[in-house]
Coordinates of N, CA and C and ligand atoms in Angstrom, one line a residue:
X5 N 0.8 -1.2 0.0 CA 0.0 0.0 0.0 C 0.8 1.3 0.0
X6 N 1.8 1.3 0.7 CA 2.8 2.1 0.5 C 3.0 3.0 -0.8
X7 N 3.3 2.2 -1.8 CA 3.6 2.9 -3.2 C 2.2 3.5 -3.7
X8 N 1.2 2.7 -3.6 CA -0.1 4.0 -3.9 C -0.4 5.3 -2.8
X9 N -0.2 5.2 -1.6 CA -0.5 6.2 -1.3 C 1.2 7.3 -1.3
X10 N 2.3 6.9 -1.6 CA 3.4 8.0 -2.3 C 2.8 8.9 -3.2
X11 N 2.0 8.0 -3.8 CA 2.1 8.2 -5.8 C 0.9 9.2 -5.4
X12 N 0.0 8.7 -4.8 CA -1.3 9.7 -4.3 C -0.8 10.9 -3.9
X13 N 0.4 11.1 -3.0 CA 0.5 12.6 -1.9 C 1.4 13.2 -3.1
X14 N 2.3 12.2 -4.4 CA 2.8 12.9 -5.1 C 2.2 14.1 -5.9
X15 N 0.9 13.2 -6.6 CA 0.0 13.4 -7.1 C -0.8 14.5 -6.9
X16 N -1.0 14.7 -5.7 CA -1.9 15.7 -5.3 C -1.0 17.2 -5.4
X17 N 0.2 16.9 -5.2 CA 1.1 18.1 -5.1 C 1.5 19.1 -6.5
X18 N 1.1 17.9 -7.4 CA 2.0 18.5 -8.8 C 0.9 19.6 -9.7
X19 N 1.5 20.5 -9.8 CA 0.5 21.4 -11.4 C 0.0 20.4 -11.9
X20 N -1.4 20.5 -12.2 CA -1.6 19.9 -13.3 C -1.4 19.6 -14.9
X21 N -0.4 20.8 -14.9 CA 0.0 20.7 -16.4 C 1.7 20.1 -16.5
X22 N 1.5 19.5 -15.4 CA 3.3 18.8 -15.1 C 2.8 17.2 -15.3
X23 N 3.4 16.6 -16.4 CA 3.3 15.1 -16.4 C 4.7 14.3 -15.3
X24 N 3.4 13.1 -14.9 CA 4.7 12.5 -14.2 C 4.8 11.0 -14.6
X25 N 6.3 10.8 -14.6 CA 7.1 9.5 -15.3 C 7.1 8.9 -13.7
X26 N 6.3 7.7 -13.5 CA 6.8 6.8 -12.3 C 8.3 6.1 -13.0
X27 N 9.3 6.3 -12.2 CA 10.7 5.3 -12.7 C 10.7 4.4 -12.2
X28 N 10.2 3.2 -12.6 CA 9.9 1.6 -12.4 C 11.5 1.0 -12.6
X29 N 12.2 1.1 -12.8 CA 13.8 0.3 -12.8 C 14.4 -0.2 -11.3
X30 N 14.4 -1.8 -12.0 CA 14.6 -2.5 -10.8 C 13.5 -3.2 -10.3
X31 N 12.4 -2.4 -10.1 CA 10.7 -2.5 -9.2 C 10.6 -4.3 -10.3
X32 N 9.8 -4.2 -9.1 CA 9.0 -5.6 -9.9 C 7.9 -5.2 -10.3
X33 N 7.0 -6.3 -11.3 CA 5.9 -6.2 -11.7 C 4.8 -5.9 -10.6
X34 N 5.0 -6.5 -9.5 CA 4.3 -6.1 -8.6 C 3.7 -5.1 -8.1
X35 N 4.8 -4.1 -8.1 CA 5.3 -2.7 -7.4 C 4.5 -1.8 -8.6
X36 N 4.6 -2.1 -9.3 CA 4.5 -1.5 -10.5 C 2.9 -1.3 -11.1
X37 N 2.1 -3.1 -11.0 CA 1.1 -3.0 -10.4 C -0.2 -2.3 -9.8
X38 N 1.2 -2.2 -8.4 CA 0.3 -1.1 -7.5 C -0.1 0.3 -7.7
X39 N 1.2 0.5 -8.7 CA 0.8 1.6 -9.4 C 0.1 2.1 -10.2
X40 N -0.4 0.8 -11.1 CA -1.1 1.0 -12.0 C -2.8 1.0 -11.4
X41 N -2.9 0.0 -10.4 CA -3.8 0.4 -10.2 C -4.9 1.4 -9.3
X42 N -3.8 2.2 -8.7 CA -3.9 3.4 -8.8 C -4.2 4.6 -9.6
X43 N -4.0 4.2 -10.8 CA -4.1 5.0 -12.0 C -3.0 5.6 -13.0
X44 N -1.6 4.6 -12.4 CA -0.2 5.5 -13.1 C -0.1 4.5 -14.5
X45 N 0.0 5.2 -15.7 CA -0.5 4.6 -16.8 C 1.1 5.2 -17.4
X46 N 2.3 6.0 -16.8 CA 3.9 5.8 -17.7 C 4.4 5.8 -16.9
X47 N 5.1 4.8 -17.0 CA 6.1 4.3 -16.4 C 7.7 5.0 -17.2
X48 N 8.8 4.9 -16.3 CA 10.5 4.9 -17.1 C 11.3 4.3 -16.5
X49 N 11.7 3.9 -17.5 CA 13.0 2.6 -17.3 C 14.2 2.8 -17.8
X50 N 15.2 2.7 -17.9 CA 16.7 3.0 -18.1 C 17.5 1.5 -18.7
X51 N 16.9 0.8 -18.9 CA 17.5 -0.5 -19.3 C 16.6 -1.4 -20.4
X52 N 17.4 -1.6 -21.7 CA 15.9 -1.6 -22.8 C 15.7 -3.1 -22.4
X53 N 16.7 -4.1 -22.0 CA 15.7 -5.3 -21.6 C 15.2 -5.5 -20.8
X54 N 15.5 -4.6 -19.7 CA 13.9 -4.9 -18.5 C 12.6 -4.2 -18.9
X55 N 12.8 -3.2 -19.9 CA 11.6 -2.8 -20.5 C 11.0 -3.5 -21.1
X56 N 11.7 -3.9 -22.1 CA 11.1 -5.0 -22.9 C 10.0 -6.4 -22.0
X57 N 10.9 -6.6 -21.1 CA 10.3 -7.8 -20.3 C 9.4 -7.1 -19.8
X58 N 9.1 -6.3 -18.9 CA 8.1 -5.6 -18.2 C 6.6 -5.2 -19.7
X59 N 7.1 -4.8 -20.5 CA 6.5 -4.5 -21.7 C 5.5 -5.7 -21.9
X60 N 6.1 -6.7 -22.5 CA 5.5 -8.2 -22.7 C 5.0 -8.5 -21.8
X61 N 4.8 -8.2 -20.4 CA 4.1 -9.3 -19.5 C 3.2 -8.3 -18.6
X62 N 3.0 -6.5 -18.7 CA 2.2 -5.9 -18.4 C 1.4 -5.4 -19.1
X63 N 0.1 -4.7 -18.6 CA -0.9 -4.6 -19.2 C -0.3 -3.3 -20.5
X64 N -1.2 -3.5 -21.8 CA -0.9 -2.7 -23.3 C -1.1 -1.4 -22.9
X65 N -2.0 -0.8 -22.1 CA -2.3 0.5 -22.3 C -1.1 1.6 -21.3
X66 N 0.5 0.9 -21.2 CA 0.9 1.4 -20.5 C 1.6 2.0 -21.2
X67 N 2.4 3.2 -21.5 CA 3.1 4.4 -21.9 C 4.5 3.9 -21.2
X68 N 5.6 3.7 -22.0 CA 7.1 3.2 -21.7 C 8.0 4.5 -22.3
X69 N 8.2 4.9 -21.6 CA 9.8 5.7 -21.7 C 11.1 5.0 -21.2
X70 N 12.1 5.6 -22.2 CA 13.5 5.4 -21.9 C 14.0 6.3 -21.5
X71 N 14.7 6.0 -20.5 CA 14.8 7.3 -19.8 C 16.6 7.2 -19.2
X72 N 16.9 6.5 -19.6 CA 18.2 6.5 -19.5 C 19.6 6.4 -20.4
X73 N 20.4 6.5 -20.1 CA 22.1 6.5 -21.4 C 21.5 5.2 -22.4
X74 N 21.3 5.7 -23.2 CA 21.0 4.2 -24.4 C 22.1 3.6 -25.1
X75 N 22.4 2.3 -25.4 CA 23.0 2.2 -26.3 C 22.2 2.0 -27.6
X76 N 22.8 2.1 -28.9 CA 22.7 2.1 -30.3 C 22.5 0.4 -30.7
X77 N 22.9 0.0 -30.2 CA 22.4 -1.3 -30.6 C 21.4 -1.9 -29.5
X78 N 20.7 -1.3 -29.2 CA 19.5 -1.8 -28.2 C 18.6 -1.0 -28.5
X79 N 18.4 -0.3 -29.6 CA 17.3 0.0 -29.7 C 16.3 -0.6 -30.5
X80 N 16.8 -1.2 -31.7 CA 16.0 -2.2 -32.3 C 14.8 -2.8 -31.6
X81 N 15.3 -2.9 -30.0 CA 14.5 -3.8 -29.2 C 13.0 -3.0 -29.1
X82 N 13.3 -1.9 -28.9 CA 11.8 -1.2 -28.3 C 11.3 -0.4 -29.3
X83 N 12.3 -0.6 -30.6 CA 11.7 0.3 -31.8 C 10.4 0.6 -31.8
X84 N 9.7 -0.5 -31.5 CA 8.2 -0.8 -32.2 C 7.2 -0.3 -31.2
X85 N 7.4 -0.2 -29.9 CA 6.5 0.3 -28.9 C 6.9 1.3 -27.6
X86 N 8.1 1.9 -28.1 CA 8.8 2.7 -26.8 C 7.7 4.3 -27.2
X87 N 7.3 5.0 -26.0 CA 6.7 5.9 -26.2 C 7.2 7.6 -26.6
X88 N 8.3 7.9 -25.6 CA 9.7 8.8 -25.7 C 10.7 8.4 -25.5
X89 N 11.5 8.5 -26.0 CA 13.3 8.7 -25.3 C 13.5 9.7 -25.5
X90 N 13.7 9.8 -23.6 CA 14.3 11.2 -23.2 C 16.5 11.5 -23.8
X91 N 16.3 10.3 -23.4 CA 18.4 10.5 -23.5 C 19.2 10.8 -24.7
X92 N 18.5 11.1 -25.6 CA 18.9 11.1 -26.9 C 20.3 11.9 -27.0
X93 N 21.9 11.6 -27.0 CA 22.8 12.5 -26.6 C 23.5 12.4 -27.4
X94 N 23.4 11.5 -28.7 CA 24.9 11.8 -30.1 C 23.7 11.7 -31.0
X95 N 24.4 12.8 -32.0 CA 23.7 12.3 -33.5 C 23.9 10.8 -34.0
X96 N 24.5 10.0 -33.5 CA 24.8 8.7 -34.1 C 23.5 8.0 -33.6
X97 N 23.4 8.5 -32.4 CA 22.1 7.6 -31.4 C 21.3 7.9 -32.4
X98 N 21.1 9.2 -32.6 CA 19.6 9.7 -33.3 C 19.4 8.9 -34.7
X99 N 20.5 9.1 -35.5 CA 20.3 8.2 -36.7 C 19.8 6.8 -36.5
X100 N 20.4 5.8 -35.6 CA 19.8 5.0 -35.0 C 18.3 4.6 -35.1
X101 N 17.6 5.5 -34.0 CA 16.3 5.4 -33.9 C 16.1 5.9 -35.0
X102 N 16.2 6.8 -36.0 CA 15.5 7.0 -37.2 C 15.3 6.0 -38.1
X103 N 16.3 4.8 -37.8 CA 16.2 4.0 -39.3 C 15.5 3.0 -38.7
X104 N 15.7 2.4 -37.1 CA 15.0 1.6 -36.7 C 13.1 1.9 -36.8
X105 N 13.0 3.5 -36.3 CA 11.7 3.7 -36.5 C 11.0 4.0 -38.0
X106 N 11.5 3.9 -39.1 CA 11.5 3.8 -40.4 C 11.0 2.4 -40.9
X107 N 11.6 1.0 -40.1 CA 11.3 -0.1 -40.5 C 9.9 -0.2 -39.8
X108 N 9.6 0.4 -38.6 CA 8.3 0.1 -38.1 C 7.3 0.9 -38.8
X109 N 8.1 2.0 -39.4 CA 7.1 2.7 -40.1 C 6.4 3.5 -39.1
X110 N 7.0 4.5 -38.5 CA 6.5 5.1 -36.9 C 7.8 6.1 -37.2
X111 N 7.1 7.3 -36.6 CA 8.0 8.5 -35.9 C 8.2 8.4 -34.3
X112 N 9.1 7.9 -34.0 CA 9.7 7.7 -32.6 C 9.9 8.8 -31.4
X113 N 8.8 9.7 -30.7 CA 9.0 11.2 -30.1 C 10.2 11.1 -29.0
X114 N 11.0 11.6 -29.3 CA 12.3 11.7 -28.2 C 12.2 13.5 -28.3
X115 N 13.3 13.1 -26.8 CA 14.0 14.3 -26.1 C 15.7 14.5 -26.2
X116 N 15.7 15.7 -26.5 CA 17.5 16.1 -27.1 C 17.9 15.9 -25.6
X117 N 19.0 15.2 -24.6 CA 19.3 15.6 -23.6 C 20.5 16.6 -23.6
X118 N 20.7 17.6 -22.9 CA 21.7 18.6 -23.2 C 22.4 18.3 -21.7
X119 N 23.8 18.8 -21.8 CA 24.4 18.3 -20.4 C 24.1 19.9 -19.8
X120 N 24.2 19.7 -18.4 CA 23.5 21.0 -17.9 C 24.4 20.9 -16.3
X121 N 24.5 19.6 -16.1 CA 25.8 19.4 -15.0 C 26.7 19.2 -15.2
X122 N 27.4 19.9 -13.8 CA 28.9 20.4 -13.6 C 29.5 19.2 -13.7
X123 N 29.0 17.8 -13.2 CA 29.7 16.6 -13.6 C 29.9 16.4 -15.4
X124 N 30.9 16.0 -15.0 CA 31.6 15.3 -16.7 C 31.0 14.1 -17.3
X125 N 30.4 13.2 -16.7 CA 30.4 12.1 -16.1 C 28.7 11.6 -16.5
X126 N 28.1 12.8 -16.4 CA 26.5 13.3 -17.1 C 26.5 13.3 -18.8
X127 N 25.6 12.8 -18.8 CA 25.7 13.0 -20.7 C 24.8 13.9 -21.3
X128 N 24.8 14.2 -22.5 CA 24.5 15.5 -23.0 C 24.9 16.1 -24.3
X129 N 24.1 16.9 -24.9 CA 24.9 17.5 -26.0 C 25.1 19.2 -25.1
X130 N 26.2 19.6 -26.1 CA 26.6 20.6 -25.2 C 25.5 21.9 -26.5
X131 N 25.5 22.7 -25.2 CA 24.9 24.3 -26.1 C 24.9 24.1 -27.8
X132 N 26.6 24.1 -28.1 CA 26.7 24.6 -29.2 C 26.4 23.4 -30.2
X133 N 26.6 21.9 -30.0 CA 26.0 21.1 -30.8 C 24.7 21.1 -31.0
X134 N 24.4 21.5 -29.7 CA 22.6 21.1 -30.0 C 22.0 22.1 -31.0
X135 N 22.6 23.5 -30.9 CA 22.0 24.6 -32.0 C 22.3 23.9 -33.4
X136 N 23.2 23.5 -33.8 CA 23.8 23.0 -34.6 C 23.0 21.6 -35.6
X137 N 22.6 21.0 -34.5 CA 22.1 19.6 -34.8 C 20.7 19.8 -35.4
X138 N 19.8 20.9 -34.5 CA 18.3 21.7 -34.4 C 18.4 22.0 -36.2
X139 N 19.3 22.7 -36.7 CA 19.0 22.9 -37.7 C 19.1 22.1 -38.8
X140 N 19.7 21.0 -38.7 CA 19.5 19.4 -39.5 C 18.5 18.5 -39.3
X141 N 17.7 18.7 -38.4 CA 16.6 17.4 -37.8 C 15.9 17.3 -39.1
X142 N 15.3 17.9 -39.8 CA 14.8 17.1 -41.5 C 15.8 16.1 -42.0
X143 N 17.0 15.9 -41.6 CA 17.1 15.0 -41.7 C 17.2 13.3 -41.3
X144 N 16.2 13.7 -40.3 CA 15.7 12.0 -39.1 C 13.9 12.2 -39.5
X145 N 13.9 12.0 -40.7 CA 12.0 12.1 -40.7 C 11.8 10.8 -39.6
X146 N 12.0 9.7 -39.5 CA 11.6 9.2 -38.4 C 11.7 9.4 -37.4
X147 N 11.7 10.6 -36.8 CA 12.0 11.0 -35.1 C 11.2 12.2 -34.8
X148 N 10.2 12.2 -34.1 CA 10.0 13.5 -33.4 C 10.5 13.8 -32.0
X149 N 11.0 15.1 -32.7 CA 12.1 15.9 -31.7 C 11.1 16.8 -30.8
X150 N 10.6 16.1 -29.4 CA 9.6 17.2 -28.9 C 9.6 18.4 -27.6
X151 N 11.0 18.0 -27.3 CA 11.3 19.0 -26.8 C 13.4 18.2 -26.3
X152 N 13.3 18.9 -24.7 CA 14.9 19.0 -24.0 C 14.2 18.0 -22.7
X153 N 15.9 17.3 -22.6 CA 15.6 16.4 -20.9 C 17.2 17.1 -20.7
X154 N 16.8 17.1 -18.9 CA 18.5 17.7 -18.1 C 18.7 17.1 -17.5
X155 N 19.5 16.9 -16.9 CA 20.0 16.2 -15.1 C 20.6 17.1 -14.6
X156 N 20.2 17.7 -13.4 CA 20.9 19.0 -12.8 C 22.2 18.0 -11.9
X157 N 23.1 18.6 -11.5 CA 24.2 18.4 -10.5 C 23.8 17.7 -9.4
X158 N 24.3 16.6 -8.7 CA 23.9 16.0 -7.7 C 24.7 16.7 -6.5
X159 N 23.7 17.4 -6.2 CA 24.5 18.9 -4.9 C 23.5 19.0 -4.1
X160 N 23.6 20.0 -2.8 CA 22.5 19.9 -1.7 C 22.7 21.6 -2.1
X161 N 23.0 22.0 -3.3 CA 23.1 23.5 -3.2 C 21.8 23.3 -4.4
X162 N 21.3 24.4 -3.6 CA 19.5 25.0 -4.5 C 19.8 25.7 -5.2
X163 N 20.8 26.7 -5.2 CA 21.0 27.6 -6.4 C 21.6 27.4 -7.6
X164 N 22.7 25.9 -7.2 CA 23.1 25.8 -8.7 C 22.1 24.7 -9.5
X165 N 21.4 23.8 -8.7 CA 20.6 23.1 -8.9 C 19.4 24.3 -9.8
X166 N 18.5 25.1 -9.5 CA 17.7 26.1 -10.1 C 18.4 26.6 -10.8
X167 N 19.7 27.3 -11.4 CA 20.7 28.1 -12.1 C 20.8 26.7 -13.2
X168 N 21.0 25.7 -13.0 CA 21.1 24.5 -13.9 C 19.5 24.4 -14.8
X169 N 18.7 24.1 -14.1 CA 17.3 24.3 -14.8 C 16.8 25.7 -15.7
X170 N 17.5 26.4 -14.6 CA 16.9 27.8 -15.5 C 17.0 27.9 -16.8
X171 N 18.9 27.6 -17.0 CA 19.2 27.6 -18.3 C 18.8 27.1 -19.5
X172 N 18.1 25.7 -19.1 CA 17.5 25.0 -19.8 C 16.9 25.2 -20.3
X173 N 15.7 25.7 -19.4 CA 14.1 26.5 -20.0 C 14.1 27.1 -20.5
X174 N 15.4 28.2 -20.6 CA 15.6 29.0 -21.5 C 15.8 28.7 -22.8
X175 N 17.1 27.5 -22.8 CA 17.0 26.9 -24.7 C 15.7 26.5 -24.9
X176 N 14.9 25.8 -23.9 CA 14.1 25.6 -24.3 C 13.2 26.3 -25.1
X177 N 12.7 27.2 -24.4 CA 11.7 28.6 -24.7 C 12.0 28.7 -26.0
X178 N 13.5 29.0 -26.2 CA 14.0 29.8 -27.7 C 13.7 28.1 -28.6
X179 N 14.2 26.9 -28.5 CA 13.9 26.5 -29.7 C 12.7 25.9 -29.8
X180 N 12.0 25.3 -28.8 CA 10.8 24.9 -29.2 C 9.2 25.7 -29.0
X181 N 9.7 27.2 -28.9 CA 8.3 27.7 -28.9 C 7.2 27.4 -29.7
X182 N 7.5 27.1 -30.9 CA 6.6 27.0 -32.1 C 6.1 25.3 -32.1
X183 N 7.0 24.2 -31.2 CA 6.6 23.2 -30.9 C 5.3 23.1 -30.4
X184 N 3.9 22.3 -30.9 CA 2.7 21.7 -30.3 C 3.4 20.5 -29.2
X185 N 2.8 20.9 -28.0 CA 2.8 20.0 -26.4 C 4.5 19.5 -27.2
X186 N 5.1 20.7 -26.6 CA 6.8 20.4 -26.1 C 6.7 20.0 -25.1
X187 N 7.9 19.2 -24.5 CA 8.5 18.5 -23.1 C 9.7 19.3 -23.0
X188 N 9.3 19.6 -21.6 CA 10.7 19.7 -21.2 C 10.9 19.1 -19.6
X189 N 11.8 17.6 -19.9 CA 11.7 17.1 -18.5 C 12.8 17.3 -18.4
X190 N 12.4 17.6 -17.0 CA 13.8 17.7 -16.0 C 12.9 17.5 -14.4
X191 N 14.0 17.1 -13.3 CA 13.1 16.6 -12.4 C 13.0 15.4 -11.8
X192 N 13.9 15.0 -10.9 CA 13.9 13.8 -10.1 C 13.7 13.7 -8.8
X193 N 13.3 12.9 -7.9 CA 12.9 12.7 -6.5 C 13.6 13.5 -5.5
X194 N 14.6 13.8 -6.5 CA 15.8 15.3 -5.0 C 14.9 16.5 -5.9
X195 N 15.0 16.4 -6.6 CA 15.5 18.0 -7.8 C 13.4 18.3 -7.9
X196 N 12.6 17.9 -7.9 CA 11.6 17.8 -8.8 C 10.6 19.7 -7.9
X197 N 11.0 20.0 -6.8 CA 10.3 20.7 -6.8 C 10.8 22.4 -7.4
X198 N 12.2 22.2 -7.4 CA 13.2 23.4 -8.2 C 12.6 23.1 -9.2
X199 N 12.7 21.6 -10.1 CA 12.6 21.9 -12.0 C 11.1 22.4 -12.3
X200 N 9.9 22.1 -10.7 CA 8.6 22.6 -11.4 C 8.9 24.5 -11.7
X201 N 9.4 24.3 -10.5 CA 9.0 26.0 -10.2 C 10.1 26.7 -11.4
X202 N 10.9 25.7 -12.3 CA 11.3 27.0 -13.1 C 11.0 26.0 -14.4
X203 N 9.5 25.5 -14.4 CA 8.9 25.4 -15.7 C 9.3 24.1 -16.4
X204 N 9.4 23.0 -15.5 CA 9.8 21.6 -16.0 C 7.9 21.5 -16.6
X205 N 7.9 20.6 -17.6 CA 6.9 19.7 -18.0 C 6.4 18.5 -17.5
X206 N 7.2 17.9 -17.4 CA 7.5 16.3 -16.9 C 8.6 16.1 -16.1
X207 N 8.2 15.3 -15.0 CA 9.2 14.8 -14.1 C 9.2 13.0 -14.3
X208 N 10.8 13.1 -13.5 CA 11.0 11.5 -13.6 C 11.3 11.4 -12.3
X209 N 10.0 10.2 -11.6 CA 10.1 10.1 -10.3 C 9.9 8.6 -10.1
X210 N 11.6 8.0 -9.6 CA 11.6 6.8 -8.8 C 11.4 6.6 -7.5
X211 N 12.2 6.6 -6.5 CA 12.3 6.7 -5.2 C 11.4 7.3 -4.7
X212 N 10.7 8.1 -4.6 CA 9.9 8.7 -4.1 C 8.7 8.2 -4.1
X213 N 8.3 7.2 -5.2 CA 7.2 6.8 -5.2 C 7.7 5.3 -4.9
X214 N 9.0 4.4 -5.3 CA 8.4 2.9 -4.7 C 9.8 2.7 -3.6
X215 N 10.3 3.4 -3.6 CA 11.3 3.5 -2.0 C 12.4 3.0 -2.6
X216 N 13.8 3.1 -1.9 CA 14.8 2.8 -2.5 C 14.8 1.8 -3.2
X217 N 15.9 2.2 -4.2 CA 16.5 0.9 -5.1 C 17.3 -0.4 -4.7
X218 N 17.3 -1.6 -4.6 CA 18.3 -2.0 -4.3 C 19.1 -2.6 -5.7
X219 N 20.7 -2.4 -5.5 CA 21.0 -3.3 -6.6 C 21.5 -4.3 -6.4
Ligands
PLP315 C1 16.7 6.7 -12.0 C2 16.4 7.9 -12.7 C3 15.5 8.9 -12.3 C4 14.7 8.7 -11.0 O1 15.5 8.9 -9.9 P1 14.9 9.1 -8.4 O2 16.0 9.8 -7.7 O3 14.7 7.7 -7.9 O4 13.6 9.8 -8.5 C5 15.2 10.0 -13.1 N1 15.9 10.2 -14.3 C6 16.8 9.3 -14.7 C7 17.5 9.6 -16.0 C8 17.1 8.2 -14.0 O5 18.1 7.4 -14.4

């Protein structure tokens, strides 16, 4: 019971115009479950074969994000029913999904991730690629590009944490204003009440809703 009533006091807290990603990685089907029947209908996962498994043995009407460092040869796996990828961080990735979602015959909605933390270690395209890249995307007709994902700095400092988001919102603003229902997630179980207040879309919330991870 635990995990529905999290998801409940999460729930009640958020804008309503803030979508939220439960991060099911690791969770069991169980856990997951509980969630669902509650009413949490997207889940994110960071690892395309536990998605895939969780995919095939949970109910259809659930919404799957990837939400974590992808490899290029694992995408094939979820071509056919992944809902976003947030992590999208080399042009090489992007081609990838383009040609995989080309054989399904499907435009695959992802998120550009830009690095935005002080860690090296974080992945990302930096500022100046991403301007760069924005103006070639007719080149990936199989991908829609629908907005930016961040990872702010793992710090107990609020300012650089908000100073990290801010900037974001900002590319954001400038490149996808003209975008219909842009995303801009940013937003995790430390971070998520900074990235609402400076205009996250979507959050990605694990821990907070099914309790720590173990690995
Ligand atoms: C694991 C993960 C999250 C969720 O983290 P919590 O701190 O458990 O909320 C969010 N985003 C990404 C990219 C993750 O890998």
């Amino acid at each position: 019971m635990t995990i529905s009533k999290n998801l409940e006091a999460l729930k009640t807290s958020l804008p309503e115009a803030v979508t939220l990603v439960a991060v099911s990685k690791t969770k069991s089907n169980e856990a997951i479950m509980e969630a669902y029947a509650s009413g949490q209908r997207i889940f994110g996962e960071n690892k395309v074969q536990e998605m895939v498994e969780k995919y095939e043995t949970l109910p259809k009407d659930i919404e799957w994000h990837m939400i974590g460092h992808l490899q290029r040869n694992k995408v094939k796996y979820m071509a056919s029913f992944v809902h976003l990828i947030h992590g999208v961080d080399t042009e090489k990735l992007l081609a990838e999904i383009n040609k995989q979602a080309a054989k399904h015959d499907r435009r695959i909605p992802c998120l550009l991730q830009v690095h935005i933390a002080e860690e090296s270690t974080k992945f990302g395209f930096a500022e100046s690629e991403l301007s760069e890249l924005i103006t070639r995307i007719d080149e990936f007709p199989n991908v829609e590009i629908k907005g930016l994902m961040g990872m702010a700095s793992f710090t107990e400092n609020f300012n650089q944490i908000q100073q990290e988001f801010r900037g974001l919102k900002k590319r954001f603003d400038q490149l996808f204003k003209n975008t219909e229902a842009a995303v801009l997630s940013m937003g995790m179980s430390g971070d998520y009440p900074i990235a609402i207040a400076e205009g996250s879309t979507l959050i990605r919330v694990g821990s907070k809703i099914f309790g720590a991870r173990n690995y």
